[in-house]
């Protein structure tokens, strides 16, 4: 398989996942501003999931042009990544409808952490196959930023389990912001 077929497949699956997310948005009991406000957890979960998937797609799109070679390992890792990504509509609706439920939040968080780790494995595999690309843990994103991203998600998971369930989604929001900006430049 050449990389263009894999990229096209991943693009299609991620686009479908992002589209399906909106189908699970609840409609207000009474169509009013108050009715929409009552669904703020639904909108938050939808928005977070949509942009998280979208940012993953952007990251792949911005870095895969450096990839010249893939192997079966790349294909299978991507297939596994897409499998876990396909659970997003389901886990998002669980969180949206059960925002303060530990099980819903932890399940959502575990899926995000698995996908994050799979992205790291794909990046490391692509770096092995394409050493001229100089990929780190997550393409060209500084390794310390990727470690901070993963640590934030794991800490959010632990807090969600033992203290405050919504800590999971908030940690994913914070981790997404951290991943998009290299804050170390502010302190250099």
PDB file of C-alpha atoms in Angstrom:
ATOM      1  CA  UNK A   1       0.000   0.000   0.000  1.00  0.00           C
ATOM      2  CA  UNK A   2       1.286   3.453  -0.745  1.00  0.00           C
ATOM      3  CA  UNK A   3       0.974   6.287   1.756  1.00  0.00           C
ATOM      4  CA  UNK A   4      -1.616   8.170  -0.314  1.00  0.00           C
ATOM      5  CA  UNK A   5      -4.163   5.335  -0.007  1.00  0.00           C
ATOM      6  CA  UNK A   6      -3.617   5.194   3.761  1.00  0.00           C
ATOM      7  CA  UNK A   7      -3.930   8.972   4.081  1.00  0.00           C
ATOM      8  CA  UNK A   8      -7.140   8.977   2.014  1.00  0.00           C
ATOM      9  CA  UNK A   9      -8.608   6.194   4.136  1.00  0.00           C
ATOM     10  CA  UNK A  10      -7.702   7.952   7.387  1.00  0.00           C
ATOM     11  CA  UNK A  11      -9.082  11.269   6.089  1.00  0.00           C
ATOM     12  CA  UNK A  12     -12.376   9.625   5.151  1.00  0.00           C
ATOM     13  CA  UNK A  13     -12.808   7.785   8.443  1.00  0.00           C
ATOM     14  CA  UNK A  14     -11.958  10.839  10.562  1.00  0.00           C
ATOM     15  CA  UNK A  15     -14.334  13.008   8.512  1.00  0.00           C
ATOM     16  CA  UNK A  16     -17.138  10.489   9.024  1.00  0.00           C
ATOM     17  CA  UNK A  17     -16.426  10.310  12.776  1.00  0.00           C
ATOM     18  CA  UNK A  18     -16.503  14.105  13.091  1.00  0.00           C
ATOM     19  CA  UNK A  19     -19.764  14.210  11.132  1.00  0.00           C
ATOM     20  CA  UNK A  20     -21.437  11.475  13.185  1.00  0.00           C
ATOM     21  CA  UNK A  21     -20.639  13.355  16.404  1.00  0.00           C
ATOM     22  CA  UNK A  22     -23.255  15.985  15.646  1.00  0.00           C
ATOM     23  CA  UNK A  23     -25.980  13.356  15.230  1.00  0.00           C
ATOM     24  CA  UNK A  24     -25.788  12.514  18.933  1.00  0.00           C
ATOM     25  CA  UNK A  25     -26.372  16.085  20.079  1.00  0.00           C
ATOM     26  CA  UNK A  26     -29.566  16.178  22.109  1.00  0.00           C
ATOM     27  CA  UNK A  27     -32.290  18.594  21.212  1.00  0.00           C
ATOM     28  CA  UNK A  28     -33.702  20.789  23.960  1.00  0.00           C
ATOM     29  CA  UNK A  29     -36.994  19.810  25.544  1.00  0.00           C
ATOM     30  CA  UNK A  30     -38.154  23.377  24.913  1.00  0.00           C
ATOM     31  CA  UNK A  31     -36.490  25.290  22.093  1.00  0.00           C
ATOM     32  CA  UNK A  32     -35.306  28.379  23.916  1.00  0.00           C
ATOM     33  CA  UNK A  33     -32.037  29.878  25.091  1.00  0.00           C
ATOM     34  CA  UNK A  34     -32.645  28.272  28.489  1.00  0.00           C
ATOM     35  CA  UNK A  35     -33.274  24.928  26.800  1.00  0.00           C
ATOM     36  CA  UNK A  36     -30.023  25.206  24.858  1.00  0.00           C
ATOM     37  CA  UNK A  37     -28.140  26.313  27.988  1.00  0.00           C
ATOM     38  CA  UNK A  38     -29.398  23.212  29.782  1.00  0.00           C
ATOM     39  CA  UNK A  39     -27.542  21.169  27.146  1.00  0.00           C
ATOM     40  CA  UNK A  40     -24.206  22.938  27.651  1.00  0.00           C
ATOM     41  CA  UNK A  41     -22.484  19.694  28.726  1.00  0.00           C
ATOM     42  CA  UNK A  42     -23.607  18.107  25.449  1.00  0.00           C
ATOM     43  CA  UNK A  43     -22.266  21.007  23.418  1.00  0.00           C
ATOM     44  CA  UNK A  44     -19.013  21.023  25.392  1.00  0.00           C
ATOM     45  CA  UNK A  45     -18.459  17.279  24.868  1.00  0.00           C
ATOM     46  CA  UNK A  46     -19.297  17.596  21.169  1.00  0.00           C
ATOM     47  CA  UNK A  47     -17.012  20.598  20.675  1.00  0.00           C
ATOM     48  CA  UNK A  48     -14.122  19.003  22.546  1.00  0.00           C
ATOM     49  CA  UNK A  49     -14.412  15.746  20.594  1.00  0.00           C
ATOM     50  CA  UNK A  50     -14.854  17.459  17.232  1.00  0.00           C
ATOM     51  CA  UNK A  51     -11.801  19.655  17.653  1.00  0.00           C
ATOM     52  CA  UNK A  52      -9.700  16.896  19.248  1.00  0.00           C
ATOM     53  CA  UNK A  53     -10.288  14.665  16.215  1.00  0.00           C
ATOM     54  CA  UNK A  54      -9.810  17.671  13.949  1.00  0.00           C
ATOM     55  CA  UNK A  55      -6.508  18.607  15.580  1.00  0.00           C
ATOM     56  CA  UNK A  56      -5.294  15.029  15.204  1.00  0.00           C
ATOM     57  CA  UNK A  57      -6.174  15.208  11.513  1.00  0.00           C
ATOM     58  CA  UNK A  58      -4.380  18.561  11.140  1.00  0.00           C
ATOM     59  CA  UNK A  59      -1.301  17.146  12.859  1.00  0.00           C
ATOM     60  CA  UNK A  60      -1.206  14.189  10.468  1.00  0.00           C
ATOM     61  CA  UNK A  61      -1.898  16.434   7.478  1.00  0.00           C
ATOM     62  CA  UNK A  62       0.891  18.851   8.440  1.00  0.00           C
ATOM     63  CA  UNK A  63       3.519  16.147   8.910  1.00  0.00           C
ATOM     64  CA  UNK A  64       2.771  13.255   6.568  1.00  0.00           C
ATOM     65  CA  UNK A  65       4.131  15.185   3.587  1.00  0.00           C
ATOM     66  CA  UNK A  66       7.566  14.347   5.059  1.00  0.00           C
ATOM     67  CA  UNK A  67       6.781  10.630   4.921  1.00  0.00           C
ATOM     68  CA  UNK A  68       8.225   8.817   1.930  1.00  0.00           C
ATOM     69  CA  UNK A  69       7.795   5.242   3.105  1.00  0.00           C
ATOM     70  CA  UNK A  70       5.289   3.280   5.156  1.00  0.00           C
ATOM     71  CA  UNK A  71       5.128  -0.405   6.043  1.00  0.00           C
ATOM     72  CA  UNK A  72       2.539  -2.909   7.231  1.00  0.00           C
ATOM     73  CA  UNK A  73       3.240  -1.833  10.810  1.00  0.00           C
ATOM     74  CA  UNK A  74       2.169   1.720   9.866  1.00  0.00           C
ATOM     75  CA  UNK A  75      -0.995   0.410   8.221  1.00  0.00           C
ATOM     76  CA  UNK A  76      -1.988  -1.754  11.190  1.00  0.00           C
ATOM     77  CA  UNK A  77      -1.218   0.964  13.744  1.00  0.00           C
ATOM     78  CA  UNK A  78      -3.355   3.373  11.724  1.00  0.00           C
ATOM     79  CA  UNK A  79      -6.160   0.816  11.511  1.00  0.00           C
ATOM     80  CA  UNK A  80      -6.078   0.357  15.305  1.00  0.00           C
ATOM     81  CA  UNK A  81      -5.992   4.147  15.747  1.00  0.00           C
ATOM     82  CA  UNK A  82      -9.079   4.484  13.556  1.00  0.00           C
ATOM     83  CA  UNK A  83     -10.852   1.716  15.461  1.00  0.00           C
ATOM     84  CA  UNK A  84     -10.440   3.555  18.760  1.00  0.00           C
ATOM     85  CA  UNK A  85     -11.262   6.867  17.068  1.00  0.00           C
ATOM     86  CA  UNK A  86     -14.512   5.351  15.804  1.00  0.00           C
ATOM     87  CA  UNK A  87     -15.587   5.029  19.445  1.00  0.00           C
ATOM     88  CA  UNK A  88     -15.631   8.831  19.776  1.00  0.00           C
ATOM     89  CA  UNK A  89     -19.311   9.331  18.946  1.00  0.00           C
ATOM     90  CA  UNK A  90     -20.259   6.689  21.500  1.00  0.00           C
ATOM     91  CA  UNK A  91     -17.972   7.913  24.302  1.00  0.00           C
ATOM     92  CA  UNK A  92     -18.849  11.530  23.556  1.00  0.00           C
ATOM     93  CA  UNK A  93     -22.560  10.815  23.930  1.00  0.00           C
ATOM     94  CA  UNK A  94     -21.892   8.951  27.196  1.00  0.00           C
ATOM     95  CA  UNK A  95     -20.017  11.955  28.592  1.00  0.00           C
ATOM     96  CA  UNK A  96     -22.552  14.427  27.228  1.00  0.00           C
ATOM     97  CA  UNK A  97     -25.467  12.634  28.860  1.00  0.00           C
ATOM     98  CA  UNK A  98     -23.596  11.658  32.065  1.00  0.00           C
ATOM     99  CA  UNK A  99     -21.184  14.528  32.583  1.00  0.00           C
ATOM    100  CA  UNK A 100     -20.594  13.848  36.276  1.00  0.00           C
ATOM    101  CA  UNK A 101     -20.417  10.067  35.918  1.00  0.00           C
ATOM    102  CA  UNK A 102     -17.010   8.556  36.669  1.00  0.00           C
ATOM    103  CA  UNK A 103     -17.397   5.585  34.329  1.00  0.00           C
ATOM    104  CA  UNK A 104     -18.413   7.756  31.365  1.00  0.00           C
ATOM    105  CA  UNK A 105     -15.557  10.184  31.923  1.00  0.00           C
ATOM    106  CA  UNK A 106     -12.938   7.476  32.489  1.00  0.00           C
ATOM    107  CA  UNK A 107     -14.048   5.504  29.420  1.00  0.00           C
ATOM    108  CA  UNK A 108     -13.810   8.679  27.320  1.00  0.00           C
ATOM    109  CA  UNK A 109     -10.400   9.468  28.787  1.00  0.00           C
ATOM    110  CA  UNK A 110      -9.022   5.966  28.284  1.00  0.00           C
ATOM    111  CA  UNK A 111     -10.006   6.122  24.595  1.00  0.00           C
ATOM    112  CA  UNK A 112      -8.251   9.495  24.233  1.00  0.00           C
ATOM    113  CA  UNK A 113      -5.113   8.211  25.989  1.00  0.00           C
ATOM    114  CA  UNK A 114      -5.032   5.075  23.821  1.00  0.00           C
ATOM    115  CA  UNK A 115      -5.359   7.183  20.667  1.00  0.00           C
ATOM    116  CA  UNK A 116      -2.630   9.533  21.931  1.00  0.00           C
ATOM    117  CA  UNK A 117      -0.303   6.585  22.542  1.00  0.00           C
ATOM    118  CA  UNK A 118      -1.107   5.134  19.120  1.00  0.00           C
ATOM    119  CA  UNK A 119      -0.228   8.471  17.534  1.00  0.00           C
ATOM    120  CA  UNK A 120       3.124   8.307  19.324  1.00  0.00           C
ATOM    121  CA  UNK A 121       3.705   4.746  18.087  1.00  0.00           C
ATOM    122  CA  UNK A 122       2.846   5.779  14.515  1.00  0.00           C
ATOM    123  CA  UNK A 123       5.219   8.745  14.720  1.00  0.00           C
ATOM    124  CA  UNK A 124       8.048   6.576  16.077  1.00  0.00           C
ATOM    125  CA  UNK A 125       7.423   3.970  13.376  1.00  0.00           C
ATOM    126  CA  UNK A 126       7.427   6.617  10.658  1.00  0.00           C
ATOM    127  CA  UNK A 127      10.637   8.090  12.050  1.00  0.00           C
ATOM    128  CA  UNK A 128      12.289   4.661  11.846  1.00  0.00           C
ATOM    129  CA  UNK A 129      11.190   4.318   8.218  1.00  0.00           C
ATOM    130  CA  UNK A 130      11.891   7.971   7.327  1.00  0.00           C
ATOM    131  CA  UNK A 131      14.864   9.111   9.425  1.00  0.00           C
ATOM    132  CA  UNK A 132      15.268  12.209   7.254  1.00  0.00           C
ATOM    133  CA  UNK A 133      11.908  13.440   8.620  1.00  0.00           C
ATOM    134  CA  UNK A 134      13.410  13.747  12.131  1.00  0.00           C
ATOM    135  CA  UNK A 135      10.141  12.910  13.861  1.00  0.00           C
ATOM    136  CA  UNK A 136      10.015  12.811  17.632  1.00  0.00           C
ATOM    137  CA  UNK A 137       7.341  11.334  19.862  1.00  0.00           C
ATOM    138  CA  UNK A 138       4.653  13.117  17.868  1.00  0.00           C
ATOM    139  CA  UNK A 139       5.992  14.242  14.541  1.00  0.00           C
ATOM    140  CA  UNK A 140       7.677  17.655  14.866  1.00  0.00           C
ATOM    141  CA  UNK A 141       6.038  18.612  18.165  1.00  0.00           C
ATOM    142  CA  UNK A 142       8.729  18.951  20.862  1.00  0.00           C
ATOM    143  CA  UNK A 143       8.991  15.768  22.939  1.00  0.00           C
ATOM    144  CA  UNK A 144       8.585  17.654  26.224  1.00  0.00           C
ATOM    145  CA  UNK A 145       5.265  19.044  24.968  1.00  0.00           C
ATOM    146  CA  UNK A 146       4.043  15.547  24.068  1.00  0.00           C
ATOM    147  CA  UNK A 147       5.069  14.243  27.497  1.00  0.00           C
ATOM    148  CA  UNK A 148       3.263  17.168  29.154  1.00  0.00           C
ATOM    149  CA  UNK A 149       0.174  16.409  27.037  1.00  0.00           C
ATOM    150  CA  UNK A 150       0.140  12.743  28.085  1.00  0.00           C
ATOM    151  CA  UNK A 151       0.860  13.593  31.731  1.00  0.00           C
ATOM    152  CA  UNK A 152      -2.031  16.073  31.792  1.00  0.00           C
ATOM    153  CA  UNK A 153      -4.403  13.409  30.452  1.00  0.00           C
ATOM    154  CA  UNK A 154      -3.218  10.774  32.933  1.00  0.00           C
ATOM    155  CA  UNK A 155      -3.515  13.222  35.844  1.00  0.00           C
ATOM    156  CA  UNK A 156      -7.015  14.136  34.636  1.00  0.00           C
ATOM    157  CA  UNK A 157      -7.895  10.443  34.539  1.00  0.00           C
ATOM    158  CA  UNK A 158      -6.674   9.894  38.102  1.00  0.00           C
ATOM    159  CA  UNK A 159      -8.570  12.940  39.382  1.00  0.00           C
ATOM    160  CA  UNK A 160     -11.679  11.759  37.491  1.00  0.00           C
ATOM    161  CA  UNK A 161     -11.485   8.359  39.165  1.00  0.00           C
ATOM    162  CA  UNK A 162     -10.975   9.536  42.727  1.00  0.00           C
ATOM    163  CA  UNK A 163     -12.110  13.130  43.069  1.00  0.00           C
ATOM    164  CA  UNK A 164     -14.056  14.895  40.322  1.00  0.00           C
ATOM    165  CA  UNK A 165     -15.231  13.025  37.189  1.00  0.00           C
ATOM    166  CA  UNK A 166     -15.317  16.043  34.806  1.00  0.00           C
ATOM    167  CA  UNK A 167     -11.594  16.533  35.450  1.00  0.00           C
ATOM    168  CA  UNK A 168     -11.098  14.150  32.531  1.00  0.00           C
ATOM    169  CA  UNK A 169     -12.663  16.373  29.877  1.00  0.00           C
ATOM    170  CA  UNK A 170     -11.091  19.489  31.359  1.00  0.00           C
ATOM    171  CA  UNK A 171      -7.651  17.847  31.309  1.00  0.00           C
ATOM    172  CA  UNK A 172      -8.168  16.926  27.651  1.00  0.00           C
ATOM    173  CA  UNK A 173      -9.061  20.528  26.889  1.00  0.00           C
ATOM    174  CA  UNK A 174      -5.943  21.760  28.709  1.00  0.00           C
ATOM    175  CA  UNK A 175      -3.756  19.086  27.092  1.00  0.00           C
ATOM    176  CA  UNK A 176      -5.066  20.061  23.645  1.00  0.00           C
ATOM    177  CA  UNK A 177      -4.105  23.673  24.264  1.00  0.00           C
ATOM    178  CA  UNK A 178      -0.662  22.605  25.528  1.00  0.00           C
ATOM    179  CA  UNK A 179      -0.146  20.420  22.462  1.00  0.00           C
ATOM    180  CA  UNK A 180      -0.971  23.242  20.076  1.00  0.00           C
ATOM    181  CA  UNK A 181       1.395  25.751  21.643  1.00  0.00           C
ATOM    182  CA  UNK A 182       4.992  25.254  22.649  1.00  0.00           C
ATOM    183  CA  UNK A 183       4.894  27.199  25.904  1.00  0.00           C
ATOM    184  CA  UNK A 184       8.618  26.643  26.477  1.00  0.00           C
ATOM    185  CA  UNK A 185       9.245  29.511  24.033  1.00  0.00           C
ATOM    186  CA  UNK A 186       7.622  31.848  26.547  1.00  0.00           C
ATOM    187  CA  UNK A 187      10.227  30.970  29.170  1.00  0.00           C
ATOM    188  CA  UNK A 188      13.307  30.894  26.920  1.00  0.00           C
TER     189      UNK A 188
END
